[in-house]
PDB file of C-alpha atoms in Angstrom:
ATOM      1  CA  UNK A 255     125.809 165.720 226.668  1.00  0.00           C
ATOM      2  CA  UNK A 256     122.192 165.946 226.332  1.00  0.00           C
ATOM      3  CA  UNK A 257     120.313 163.004 224.795  1.00  0.00           C
ATOM      4  CA  UNK A 258     117.329 164.105 222.873  1.00  0.00           C
ATOM      5  CA  UNK A 259     115.188 162.026 220.626  1.00  0.00           C
ATOM      6  CA  UNK A 260     115.015 162.368 216.975  1.00  0.00           C
ATOM      7  CA  UNK A 261     112.042 164.966 216.289  1.00  0.00           C
ATOM      8  CA  UNK A 262     112.036 166.510 219.741  1.00  0.00           C
ATOM      9  CA  UNK A 263     109.697 169.666 219.533  1.00  0.00           C
ATOM     10  CA  UNK A 264     110.366 172.019 222.278  1.00  0.00           C
ATOM     11  CA  UNK A 265     108.388 175.192 222.677  1.00  0.00           C
ATOM     12  CA  UNK A 266     107.138 177.947 225.145  1.00  0.00           C
ATOM     13  CA  UNK A 267     103.698 178.390 226.671  1.00  0.00           C
ATOM     14  CA  UNK A 268     103.104 182.099 227.932  1.00  0.00           C
ATOM     15  CA  UNK A 269     100.336 182.264 230.641  1.00  0.00           C
ATOM     16  CA  UNK A 270      99.329 185.771 230.851  1.00  0.00           C
ATOM     17  CA  UNK A 271      97.477 187.968 232.866  1.00  0.00           C
ATOM     18  CA  UNK A 272      95.421 189.236 230.152  1.00  0.00           C
ATOM     19  CA  UNK A 273      95.745 188.341 226.174  1.00  0.00           C
ATOM     20  CA  UNK A 274      94.718 191.402 224.471  1.00  0.00           C
ATOM     21  CA  UNK A 275      97.265 193.247 222.333  1.00  0.00           C
ATOM     22  CA  UNK A 276     100.179 190.351 223.286  1.00  0.00           C
ATOM     23  CA  UNK A 277     102.720 189.668 220.788  1.00  0.00           C
ATOM     24  CA  UNK A 278     104.970 186.552 221.212  1.00  0.00           C
ATOM     25  CA  UNK A 279     107.491 185.955 219.003  1.00  0.00           C
ATOM     26  CA  UNK A 280     109.991 182.802 219.690  1.00  0.00           C
ATOM     27  CA  UNK A 281     112.932 182.062 217.562  1.00  0.00           C
ATOM     28  CA  UNK A 282     113.277 179.223 216.055  1.00  0.00           C
ATOM     29  CA  UNK A 283     109.756 177.993 216.449  1.00  0.00           C
ATOM     30  CA  UNK A 284     110.937 174.263 217.007  1.00  0.00           C
ATOM     31  CA  UNK A 285     114.278 172.923 217.414  1.00  0.00           C
ATOM     32  CA  UNK A 286     115.400 169.194 217.703  1.00  0.00           C
ATOM     33  CA  UNK A 287     119.088 168.125 218.250  1.00  0.00           C
ATOM     34  CA  UNK A 288     121.351 164.714 218.484  1.00  0.00           C
ATOM     35  CA  UNK A 289     123.363 163.808 221.511  1.00  0.00           C
ATOM     36  CA  UNK A 290     126.061 166.204 221.892  1.00  0.00           C
ATOM     37  CA  UNK A 291     124.382 168.838 219.939  1.00  0.00           C
ATOM     38  CA  UNK A 292     123.620 172.412 221.631  1.00  0.00           C
ATOM     39  CA  UNK A 293     119.874 173.893 221.204  1.00  0.00           C
ATOM     40  CA  UNK A 294     118.982 177.644 221.786  1.00  0.00           C
ATOM     41  CA  UNK A 295     115.897 179.191 221.269  1.00  0.00           C
ATOM     42  CA  UNK A 296     114.710 182.644 222.592  1.00  0.00           C
ATOM     43  CA  UNK A 297     111.693 184.588 222.872  1.00  0.00           C
ATOM     44  CA  UNK A 298     110.248 187.872 222.964  1.00  0.00           C
ATOM     45  CA  UNK A 299     107.058 189.280 224.789  1.00  0.00           C
ATOM     46  CA  UNK A 300     105.234 192.652 224.142  1.00  0.00           C
ATOM     47  CA  UNK A 301     103.842 192.671 227.636  1.00  0.00           C
ATOM     48  CA  UNK A 302     104.201 191.859 231.370  1.00  0.00           C
ATOM     49  CA  UNK A 303     104.067 187.989 232.132  1.00  0.00           C
ATOM     50  CA  UNK A 304     102.710 186.181 235.091  1.00  0.00           C
ATOM     51  CA  UNK A 305     105.056 183.150 234.108  1.00  0.00           C
ATOM     52  CA  UNK A 306     106.834 181.365 230.885  1.00  0.00           C
ATOM     53  CA  UNK A 307     106.411 177.544 230.810  1.00  0.00           C
ATOM     54  CA  UNK A 308     108.736 175.834 228.565  1.00  0.00           C
ATOM     55  CA  UNK A 309     107.342 172.448 227.419  1.00  0.00           C
ATOM     56  CA  UNK A 310     108.827 169.667 225.028  1.00  0.00           C
ATOM     57  CA  UNK A 311     106.318 167.487 223.053  1.00  0.00           C
ATOM     58  CA  UNK A 312     107.618 164.040 221.215  1.00  0.00           C
ATOM     59  CA  UNK A 313     105.625 163.175 218.480  1.00  0.00           C
ATOM     60  CA  UNK A 314     102.417 161.561 218.925  1.00  0.00           C
ATOM     61  CA  UNK A 315     102.852 162.499 222.486  1.00  0.00           C
ATOM     62  CA  UNK A 316     101.630 164.922 225.047  1.00  0.00           C
ATOM     63  CA  UNK A 317     103.387 167.997 226.677  1.00  0.00           C
ATOM     64  CA  UNK A 318     105.919 167.590 229.582  1.00  0.00           C
ATOM     65  CA  UNK A 319     106.870 170.680 231.594  1.00  0.00           C
ATOM     66  CA  UNK A 320     110.622 171.318 231.428  1.00  0.00           C
ATOM     67  CA  UNK A 321     111.236 174.371 233.191  1.00  0.00           C
ATOM     68  CA  UNK A 322     108.848 177.276 234.754  1.00  0.00           C
ATOM     69  CA  UNK A 323     109.836 180.845 235.223  1.00  0.00           C
ATOM     70  CA  UNK A 324     108.198 183.046 237.467  1.00  0.00           C
ATOM     71  CA  UNK A 325     109.788 186.237 237.896  1.00  0.00           C
ATOM     72  CA  UNK A 326     112.047 189.000 235.721  1.00  0.00           C
ATOM     73  CA  UNK A 327     115.658 187.790 235.985  1.00  0.00           C
ATOM     74  CA  UNK A 328     115.010 184.395 237.495  1.00  0.00           C
ATOM     75  CA  UNK A 329     117.552 181.698 236.561  1.00  0.00           C
ATOM     76  CA  UNK A 330     115.829 178.115 236.238  1.00  0.00           C
ATOM     77  CA  UNK A 331     117.765 174.831 235.659  1.00  0.00           C
ATOM     78  CA  UNK A 332     116.436 171.127 235.036  1.00  0.00           C
ATOM     79  CA  UNK A 333     119.400 168.679 234.563  1.00  0.00           C
ATOM     80  CA  UNK A 334     121.325 170.198 231.558  1.00  0.00           C
ATOM     81  CA  UNK A 335     118.739 172.655 230.508  1.00  0.00           C
ATOM     82  CA  UNK A 336     118.936 176.323 231.398  1.00  0.00           C
ATOM     83  CA  UNK A 337     116.379 178.931 230.888  1.00  0.00           C
ATOM     84  CA  UNK A 338     116.531 182.594 231.949  1.00  0.00           C
ATOM     85  CA  UNK A 339     114.445 185.765 231.753  1.00  0.00           C
ATOM     86  CA  UNK A 340     116.978 187.999 230.942  1.00  0.00           C
ATOM     87  CA  UNK A 341     115.072 191.269 231.137  1.00  0.00           C
ATOM     88  CA  UNK A 342     112.819 193.697 229.740  1.00  0.00           C
ATOM     89  CA  UNK A 343     113.795 195.979 226.972  1.00  0.00           C
ATOM     90  CA  UNK A 344     111.174 198.582 225.288  1.00  0.00           C
ATOM     91  CA  UNK A 345     108.612 196.587 226.894  1.00  0.00           C
ATOM     92  CA  UNK A 346     109.951 193.710 225.664  1.00  0.00           C
ATOM     93  CA  UNK A 347     110.328 190.476 227.761  1.00  0.00           C
ATOM     94  CA  UNK A 348     113.657 188.650 226.436  1.00  0.00           C
ATOM     95  CA  UNK A 349     113.811 184.790 227.627  1.00  0.00           C
ATOM     96  CA  UNK A 350     116.654 182.514 226.528  1.00  0.00           C
ATOM     97  CA  UNK A 351     116.088 178.789 226.644  1.00  0.00           C
ATOM     98  CA  UNK A 352     119.242 176.227 226.122  1.00  0.00           C
ATOM     99  CA  UNK A 353     119.941 172.766 226.476  1.00  0.00           C
TER     100      UNK A 353
END
């Protein structure tokens, strides 16, 4: 099972070639879980991306890179963490992150 400190914040950082007109939606905005609980987050982007980077940030601490994705269709794992770019639908990038 995954052990996560109470109050763990996981979020997405999206690097773009250009930012103009970019729309990024993440659901939920943040998540926390106790040992044995699953966490799932989704992200949609309205434009083409260079990379998707998932970070965690514990309260009062700096960012820690969890997973980096660099192309559509890519699946990345880091221990029990999994992230995948599922594809492009109507110009929107669909990404999924789960523990």
